CSV table of C-alpha atoms and ligand atoms in Angstrom, one decimal:
chain,number,residue,atom,x,y,z
D,1,MET,CA,0.0,0.0,0.0
D,2,VAL,CA,1.5,3.3,-1.1
D,3,GLY,CA,-0.4,6.3,0.3
D,4,ASN,CA,-3.9,5.1,0.1
D,5,THR,CA,-3.5,3.0,-3.0
D,6,ILE,CA,-3.1,-0.7,-2.9
D,7,HIS,CA,-0.8,-2.3,-5.6
D,8,SER,CA,-1.2,-5.9,-6.4
D,9,ILE,CA,0.1,-8.5,-8.9
D,10,GLU,CA,-2.7,-9.6,-11.2
D,11,GLN,CA,-2.2,-13.3,-10.6
D,12,ASN,CA,-4.8,-14.3,-13.2
D,13,LYS,CA,-2.5,-13.0,-15.9
D,14,LEU,CA,0.5,-15.1,-14.8
D,15,PRO,CA,2.7,-16.6,-16.2
D,16,GLU,CA,2.2,-14.9,-19.5
D,17,GLU,CA,2.1,-11.3,-18.2
D,18,PHE,CA,3.5,-9.7,-15.0
D,19,LYS,CA,1.1,-6.9,-14.4
D,20,ILE,CA,0.7,-4.7,-11.3
D,21,ILE,CA,-2.8,-3.2,-10.8
D,22,THR,CA,-3.8,-0.4,-8.5
D,23,ILE,CA,-6.8,-0.7,-6.3
D,24,ASP,CA,-8.6,2.4,-5.0
D,25,SER,CA,-12.1,1.3,-3.9
D,26,LEU,CA,-13.8,-1.3,-1.6
D,27,GLU,CA,-15.6,-2.8,-4.6
D,28,ASP,CA,-12.2,-3.4,-6.3
D,29,VAL,CA,-10.7,-4.9,-3.2
D,30,ALA,CA,-13.6,-7.3,-2.8
D,31,ASN,CA,-13.5,-8.1,-6.5
D,32,SER,CA,-9.7,-8.7,-6.5
D,33,ILE,CA,-10.2,-11.4,-3.8
D,34,SER,CA,-13.3,-13.1,-5.2
D,35,THR,CA,-11.9,-13.2,-8.7
D,36,MET,CA,-8.6,-14.4,-7.5
D,37,ILE,CA,-6.5,-11.5,-8.8
D,38,ILE,CA,-5.0,-12.0,-5.4
D,39,ARG,CA,-5.2,-15.5,-3.8
D,40,GLY,CA,-3.5,-17.7,-1.3
D,41,ALA,CA,-4.6,-17.4,2.3
D,42,PRO,CA,-2.0,-15.0,3.8
D,43,ALA,CA,-2.1,-12.8,0.7
D,44,ILE,CA,-5.9,-12.6,0.9
D,45,GLY,CA,-5.4,-11.6,4.6
D,46,ALA,CA,-3.0,-8.9,3.6
D,47,MET,CA,-5.4,-7.6,0.9
D,48,GLY,CA,-8.2,-7.7,3.4
D,49,VAL,CA,-6.5,-5.6,6.0
D,50,PHE,CA,-5.2,-3.0,3.5
D,51,GLY,CA,-8.7,-2.9,2.0
D,52,LEU,CA,-10.3,-2.2,5.4
D,53,ALA,CA,-7.7,0.5,6.1
D,54,GLN,CA,-8.3,2.0,2.7
D,55,ALA,CA,-12.1,2.0,3.1
D,56,ILE,CA,-11.8,3.6,6.5
D,57,HIS,CA,-9.5,6.3,5.1
D,58,ASN,CA,-12.1,7.0,2.4
D,59,MET,CA,-15.0,7.3,5.0
D,60,ASP,CA,-16.5,10.6,6.1
D,61,LYS,CA,-16.4,10.2,9.9
D,62,PRO,CA,-15.7,6.5,10.3
D,63,ASN,CA,-17.7,4.9,13.1
D,64,GLU,CA,-18.3,1.3,14.3
D,65,GLU,CA,-21.4,0.7,12.2
D,66,LYS,CA,-19.8,1.8,8.9
D,67,ILE,CA,-16.6,-0.1,9.7
D,68,ILE,CA,-18.5,-3.4,10.5
D,69,LYS,CA,-20.3,-3.1,7.2
D,70,VAL,CA,-17.0,-3.0,5.3
D,71,ARG,CA,-15.6,-5.8,7.4
D,72,ASP,CA,-18.7,-7.9,6.5
D,73,ILE,CA,-18.3,-7.2,2.8
D,74,LEU,CA,-14.7,-8.3,2.8
D,75,PHE,CA,-15.3,-11.3,5.1
D,76,LYS,CA,-17.6,-12.9,2.5
D,77,THR,CA,-15.2,-12.7,-0.4
D,78,ARG,CA,-13.5,-16.1,0.2
D,79,PRO,CA,-15.0,-18.1,3.1
D,80,THR,CA,-12.3,-20.8,3.6
D,81,ALA,CA,-9.2,-18.6,4.0
D,82,TYR,CA,-8.9,-18.0,7.7
D,83,ASP,CA,-6.2,-15.4,7.4
D,84,LEU,CA,-8.8,-13.0,6.0
D,85,GLN,CA,-11.0,-13.2,9.1
D,86,HIS,CA,-7.9,-13.2,11.4
D,87,GLY,CA,-6.5,-10.1,9.7
D,88,LEU,CA,-9.8,-8.2,9.7
D,89,ASP,CA,-10.3,-9.1,13.4
D,90,TYR,CA,-6.8,-7.9,14.2
D,91,VAL,CA,-7.3,-4.4,12.7
D,92,MET,CA,-10.8,-4.1,14.2
D,93,SER,CA,-9.4,-4.9,17.6
D,94,LYS,CA,-7.0,-2.0,17.3
D,95,ILE,CA,-9.6,0.6,16.3
D,96,LEU,CA,-12.9,-0.2,17.9
D,97,SER,CA,-12.1,1.5,21.2
D,98,GLU,CA,-11.2,4.8,19.4
D,99,SER,CA,-13.7,7.5,18.7
D,100,ASP,CA,-11.6,10.2,17.1
D,101,PRO,CA,-12.0,9.8,13.2
D,102,ASP,CA,-8.4,10.8,12.5
D,103,ALA,CA,-7.1,8.4,15.1
D,104,ILE,CA,-9.2,5.6,13.7
D,105,LYS,CA,-7.9,6.3,10.2
D,106,ARG,CA,-4.2,6.4,11.4
D,107,ILE,CA,-4.5,3.3,13.6
D,108,ALA,CA,-6.2,1.3,10.8
D,109,ARG,CA,-3.4,2.1,8.4
D,110,ASP,CA,-0.6,1.4,10.9
D,111,SER,CA,-2.1,-1.8,12.2
D,112,ALA,CA,-2.7,-3.1,8.7
D,113,GLN,CA,0.9,-2.4,7.8
D,114,SER,CA,2.2,-4.1,11.0
D,115,TYR,CA,0.0,-7.1,10.3
D,116,VAL,CA,1.4,-7.5,6.8
D,117,ASP,CA,5.0,-7.0,8.0
D,118,ALA,CA,4.5,-9.6,10.7
D,119,SER,CA,3.0,-12.0,8.2
D,120,ALA,CA,6.0,-11.7,5.9
D,121,GLU,CA,8.4,-12.4,8.8
D,122,ALA,CA,6.3,-15.4,9.9
D,123,CYS,CA,6.7,-16.9,6.4
D,124,ARG,CA,10.5,-16.3,6.5
D,125,LYS,CA,10.7,-18.2,9.8
D,126,ILE,CA,8.6,-21.1,8.4
D,127,GLY,CA,11.3,-21.4,5.7
D,128,VAL,CA,14.0,-21.6,8.3
D,129,TYR,CA,12.2,-24.3,10.4
D,130,GLY,CA,11.1,-26.2,7.3
D,131,ASP,CA,14.6,-26.2,5.8
D,132,THR,CA,15.7,-28.4,8.7
D,133,LEU,CA,13.5,-31.2,7.3
D,134,ILE,CA,15.0,-31.1,3.8
D,135,LYS,CA,18.1,-33.1,2.9
D,136,ASP,CA,20.4,-32.5,0.0
D,137,GLY,CA,19.0,-34.4,-2.9
D,138,ASP,CA,15.5,-34.6,-1.6
D,139,LYS,CA,12.5,-34.8,-4.0
D,140,LEU,CA,9.5,-32.8,-2.7
D,141,LEU,CA,5.9,-32.7,-4.0
D,142,THR,CA,3.6,-29.7,-3.6
D,143,HIS,CA,0.0,-29.0,-4.5
D,144,CYS,CA,-1.4,-25.6,-5.6
D,145,ASN,CA,0.6,-22.5,-5.0
D,146,ALA,CA,1.8,-21.6,-1.5
D,147,GLY,CA,4.7,-19.4,-2.6
D,148,ALA,CA,5.5,-15.7,-2.4
D,149,LEU,CA,2.5,-15.0,-4.6
D,150,ALA,CA,0.2,-16.6,-2.1
D,151,THR,CA,1.6,-14.7,0.8
D,152,VAL,CA,3.3,-11.3,1.5
D,153,ASP,CA,6.7,-12.8,0.8
D,154,TYR,CA,8.7,-16.1,0.9
D,155,GLY,CA,5.5,-18.3,0.8
D,156,THR,CA,4.6,-21.1,3.2
D,157,ALA,CA,5.2,-24.4,1.5
D,158,LEU,CA,7.7,-22.9,-0.9
D,159,SER,CA,9.6,-21.0,1.8
D,160,PRO,CA,11.5,-24.1,3.1
D,161,MET,CA,12.3,-25.0,-0.5
D,162,ARG,CA,13.6,-21.5,-1.2
D,163,ILE,CA,15.7,-21.5,1.9
D,164,ALA,CA,17.0,-25.0,1.3
D,165,HIS,CA,18.0,-23.9,-2.2
D,166,GLU,CA,19.7,-20.8,-0.9
D,167,ASN,CA,21.6,-23.0,1.5
D,168,GLY,CA,23.0,-25.0,-1.4
D,169,LYS,CA,20.8,-28.1,-1.1
D,170,ASN,CA,20.1,-29.7,-4.4
D,171,ILE,CA,16.3,-30.3,-4.4
D,172,PHE,CA,13.7,-31.3,-7.0
D,173,VAL,CA,10.1,-30.4,-6.8
D,174,PHE,CA,7.1,-32.3,-8.3
D,175,VAL,CA,4.5,-29.5,-9.0
D,176,ASP,CA,0.9,-30.8,-9.2
D,177,GLU,CA,-0.7,-28.8,-12.0
D,178,THR,CA,-3.8,-28.3,-9.7
D,179,ARG,CA,-6.9,-28.3,-11.7
D,180,PRO,CA,-9.3,-26.6,-12.1
D,181,ARG,CA,-7.4,-23.3,-12.0
D,182,LEU,CA,-3.9,-24.6,-12.5
D,183,GLN,CA,-2.1,-22.7,-9.7
D,184,GLY,CA,0.6,-25.3,-9.7
D,185,ALA,CA,1.4,-25.2,-13.5
D,186,LYS,CA,0.9,-21.4,-13.7
D,187,LEU,CA,2.2,-20.0,-10.4
D,188,THR,CA,4.3,-22.5,-8.5
D,189,ALA,CA,6.2,-23.4,-11.7
D,190,PHE,CA,6.7,-19.7,-12.4
D,191,GLU,CA,8.1,-19.0,-8.9
D,192,LEU,CA,10.4,-22.1,-8.9
D,193,HIS,CA,11.7,-21.2,-12.4
D,194,GLN,CA,12.4,-17.6,-11.2
D,195,GLU,CA,14.3,-19.0,-8.2
D,196,GLY,CA,16.3,-21.6,-10.3
D,197,ILE,CA,14.9,-24.5,-8.3
D,198,ASN,CA,14.7,-27.8,-10.3
D,199,HIS,CA,11.1,-28.9,-10.8
D,200,ALA,CA,8.7,-30.5,-13.2
D,201,VAL,CA,4.9,-30.0,-13.5
D,202,ILE,CA,3.0,-33.2,-13.3
D,203,ALA,CA,-0.7,-33.9,-14.0
D,204,ASP,CA,-2.6,-34.1,-10.8
D,205,ASN,CA,-3.3,-37.8,-11.4
D,206,ALA,CA,0.5,-38.6,-11.7
D,207,ALA,CA,1.4,-37.9,-8.0
D,208,GLY,CA,0.5,-41.4,-6.8
D,209,PHE,CA,2.6,-42.9,-9.7
D,210,TYR,CA,5.8,-41.1,-8.5
D,211,MET,CA,5.0,-41.8,-4.8
D,212,ALA,CA,4.6,-45.5,-5.4
D,213,ARG,CA,7.9,-45.6,-7.3
D,214,GLY,CA,9.7,-44.2,-4.2
D,215,GLU,CA,10.6,-41.0,-6.0
D,216,VAL,CA,8.9,-38.6,-3.5
D,217,ASP,CA,10.7,-38.0,-0.2
D,218,MET,CA,8.2,-35.5,1.3
D,219,VAL,CA,5.0,-33.7,0.5
D,220,ILE,CA,4.7,-30.0,1.6
D,221,THR,CA,1.7,-27.9,1.0
D,222,GLY,CA,0.1,-24.8,2.4
D,223,THR,CA,-3.3,-24.5,3.9
D,224,ASP,CA,-6.3,-22.1,4.0
D,225,ARG,CA,-7.4,-23.1,7.5
D,226,VAL,CA,-6.2,-25.4,10.2
D,227,ALA,CA,-8.8,-26.6,12.8
D,228,ALA,CA,-7.9,-26.9,16.5
D,229,ASN,CA,-7.7,-30.7,16.2
D,230,GLY,CA,-5.0,-30.4,13.4
D,231,ASP,CA,-7.4,-31.2,10.5
D,232,VAL,CA,-6.3,-29.0,7.5
D,233,ALA,CA,-8.3,-27.5,4.6
D,234,ASN,CA,-6.3,-26.9,1.5
D,235,LYS,CA,-6.7,-26.8,-2.3
D,236,ILE,CA,-9.0,-29.5,-3.6
D,237,GLY,CA,-6.9,-32.7,-4.2
D,238,THR,CA,-4.6,-32.2,-1.1
D,239,TYR,CA,-6.6,-34.9,0.8
D,240,GLU,CA,-5.9,-37.5,-2.0
D,241,LYS,CA,-2.2,-36.6,-2.0
D,242,ALA,CA,-2.0,-37.0,1.8
D,243,VAL,CA,-3.7,-40.4,1.8
D,244,VAL,CA,-1.5,-41.8,-1.0
D,245,ALA,CA,1.6,-40.4,0.7
D,246,HIS,CA,0.5,-42.1,4.0
D,247,GLU,CA,0.0,-45.4,2.1
D,248,ASN,CA,3.5,-45.1,0.7
D,249,GLY,CA,5.2,-44.0,4.0
D,250,ILE,CA,6.0,-40.5,2.8
D,251,PRO,CA,5.8,-37.7,5.4
D,252,VAL,CA,3.3,-34.9,4.8
D,253,TYR,CA,4.1,-31.5,6.1
D,254,ILE,CA,1.7,-28.5,6.1
D,255,ALA,CA,3.3,-25.1,6.2
D,256,ALA,CA,1.2,-22.3,7.8
D,257,PRO,CA,1.6,-19.1,9.8
D,258,ILE,CA,-0.3,-19.2,13.1
D,259,SER,CA,-2.7,-16.7,11.5
D,260,THR,CA,-4.1,-19.6,9.4
D,261,ILE,CA,-4.9,-21.7,12.5
D,262,ASP,CA,-8.5,-21.2,13.6
D,263,PHE,CA,-8.4,-22.2,17.3
D,264,THR,CA,-12.2,-21.6,17.5
D,265,CYS,CA,-12.9,-24.3,14.9
D,266,PRO,CA,-13.0,-27.7,16.5
D,267,THR,CA,-12.5,-30.0,13.5
D,268,GLY,CA,-12.2,-30.1,9.8
D,269,ASN,CA,-15.9,-30.8,9.5
D,270,ASP,CA,-16.5,-27.2,10.9
D,271,ILE,CA,-14.4,-25.5,8.2
D,272,PRO,CA,-16.5,-23.7,5.6
D,273,ILE,CA,-15.6,-25.0,2.1
D,274,GLU,CA,-15.9,-22.5,-0.8
D,275,GLU,CA,-17.8,-23.7,-3.9
D,276,ARG,CA,-16.8,-21.8,-7.0
D,277,ASP,CA,-18.3,-21.3,-10.4
D,278,GLU,CA,-18.8,-24.6,-12.4
D,279,ASN,CA,-17.2,-23.0,-15.5
D,280,GLU,CA,-13.8,-23.2,-13.8
D,281,VAL,CA,-14.1,-27.0,-14.2
D,282,LEU,CA,-16.0,-27.1,-17.6
D,283,ASP,CA,-13.4,-24.7,-19.2
D,284,VAL,CA,-9.7,-24.6,-19.4
D,285,ASN,CA,-8.3,-21.1,-19.8
D,286,GLY,CA,-11.8,-19.9,-20.9
D,287,LEU,CA,-12.2,-22.6,-23.5
D,288,ARG,CA,-14.9,-25.2,-23.1
D,289,VAL,CA,-13.5,-28.7,-22.8
D,290,ALA,CA,-16.4,-30.5,-21.2
D,291,SER,CA,-19.3,-31.7,-23.2
D,292,GLN,CA,-21.9,-29.0,-23.9
D,293,GLY,CA,-24.9,-29.5,-21.8
D,294,SER,CA,-23.0,-31.0,-18.8
D,295,SER,CA,-22.8,-29.3,-15.5
D,296,ALA,CA,-19.9,-29.5,-13.0
D,297,LEU,CA,-19.2,-29.4,-9.3
D,298,ASN,CA,-16.4,-27.2,-8.0
D,299,PRO,CA,-15.4,-27.4,-4.3
D,300,ALA,CA,-12.3,-25.2,-4.0
D,301,PHE,CA,-10.9,-27.0,-1.0
D,302,ASP,CA,-10.9,-30.3,0.8
D,303,VAL,CA,-10.0,-31.4,4.4
D,304,THR,CA,-7.1,-33.6,5.2
D,305,PRO,CA,-7.6,-35.3,8.6
D,306,ALA,CA,-4.9,-34.8,11.1
D,307,LYS,CA,-4.0,-38.5,11.1
D,308,TYR,CA,-2.4,-38.1,7.6
D,309,ILE,CA,-0.3,-35.1,8.6
D,310,THR,CA,3.3,-35.6,9.9
D,311,GLY,CA,3.8,-32.0,11.1
D,312,ILE,CA,2.7,-28.4,10.8
D,313,ILE,CA,5.5,-26.0,10.1
D,314,THR,CA,4.8,-22.6,11.7
D,315,GLU,CA,6.9,-19.5,12.7
D,316,GLN,CA,7.1,-21.0,16.2
D,317,GLY,CA,8.5,-24.3,15.1
D,318,ILE,CA,7.2,-27.7,13.8
D,319,PHE,CA,4.2,-29.1,15.6
D,320,ASN,CA,2.5,-32.5,15.6
D,321,PRO,CA,-1.1,-31.8,14.5
D,322,GLY,CA,-2.3,-33.1,17.9
D,323,GLU,CA,-0.3,-30.6,19.8
D,324,LEU,CA,-1.5,-27.3,18.4
D,325,LYS,CA,-2.5,-26.2,22.0
D,326,LYS,CA,1.2,-25.7,22.7
D,327,ILE,CA,1.3,-22.8,20.3
D,328,ASN,CA,1.6,-19.4,21.9
D,329,GLN,CA,-1.3,-17.5,20.3
D,330,GLY,CA,0.2,-14.2,21.2
D,331,GLY,CA,3.2,-15.2,19.3
D,332,ASP,CA,6.5,-13.2,18.7
D,333,SER,CA,4.4,-10.4,17.3
D,334,ASP,CA,0.9,-9.6,18.4
D,335,ILE,CA,-0.7,-11.0,15.2
D,336,GLY,CA,-0.3,-14.6,16.2
Y,1,MRU,O1,-7.8,-21.0,-4.3
Y,1,MRU,P1,-6.4,-20.5,-3.9
Y,1,MRU,O2,-5.5,-20.4,-5.1
Y,1,MRU,O3,-6.5,-19.2,-3.1
Y,1,MRU,O4,-5.9,-21.7,-2.9
Y,1,MRU,C1,-4.6,-21.5,-2.4
Y,1,MRU,C2,-4.2,-22.7,-1.6
Y,1,MRU,O5,-4.8,-23.7,-1.5
Y,1,MRU,C3,-2.9,-22.5,-0.8
Y,1,MRU,O6,-2.3,-23.8,-0.6
Y,1,MRU,C4,-3.2,-21.9,0.6
Y,1,MRU,O7,-4.0,-20.7,0.5
Y,1,MRU,C5,-2.0,-21.6,1.3
Y,1,MRU,S1,-1.2,-20.2,0.6
Y,1,MRU,C6,0.3,-20.0,1.4
């Protein structure tokens, strides 16, 4: 955010075009999240807090009623990504005791910026902890995009890979293409290519083939919401990868800042799962591939039960999914 303008990469244009767009209104902020111009749970959280701060700045005499209306509009844009709710709650907690309009505007702006800075630092630390799991020569598999594009910087699942690579480890990444929107083929492959990390895009259906042949040492993905019992919602297809990994004795790590853990959500069954437009499944890149006249079902996320997860890599260290209660929710920064 520069001044009161939000700048964002237009992720729907990648990898063909690297375009930065400017966002000046609440409508555009909400649209950028729901149409996935910006996507990935921590990045959605960052857009949410900047969007709230921008809307408050643009208000004539901000008050609780007007601010809650904005929060509610943003909150509905993508229901599974917990970082959005977490970020909005954080900024709201800083401003609701204030009554002076200028102070509200200033605190909203400052708290949104500190939230975003702390989110970037959390992802860097995830990389440092996650790197300790990666050995020279390891072959890793990831699903969807949990890289810098999906966060403020570094990424979650891609942060350990990035740091392992910086530390001179020779790694290889199997990148699931991730139908229907192809975040793996379009975004993860783009990021790994930029970083010079060896990788290959594979059809989603090929992951089990490589796992069964003993070619995958570890699965690392991000998540949109972790329930208190360690169940994890992530991009549709993650559940299948985790079950097949478990069957083949391959460890499955989920990388997530603490802002993605919903301690108020008891289990994965309580996580709201976003359903998206059927045309994302019926079409590829806007071209119809399914038979005309057919309809489609398009859940954007699925839930991987905690029993399939080896560990959750956070900015406070690596936790067994059953021991999330050990996490200090205040954290190193107050966004935890
Ligand atoms: O629908 P998307 O592209 O927003 O889904 C993104 C994911 O599933 C990511 O794995 C998750 O948000 C974690 S991003 C660090």
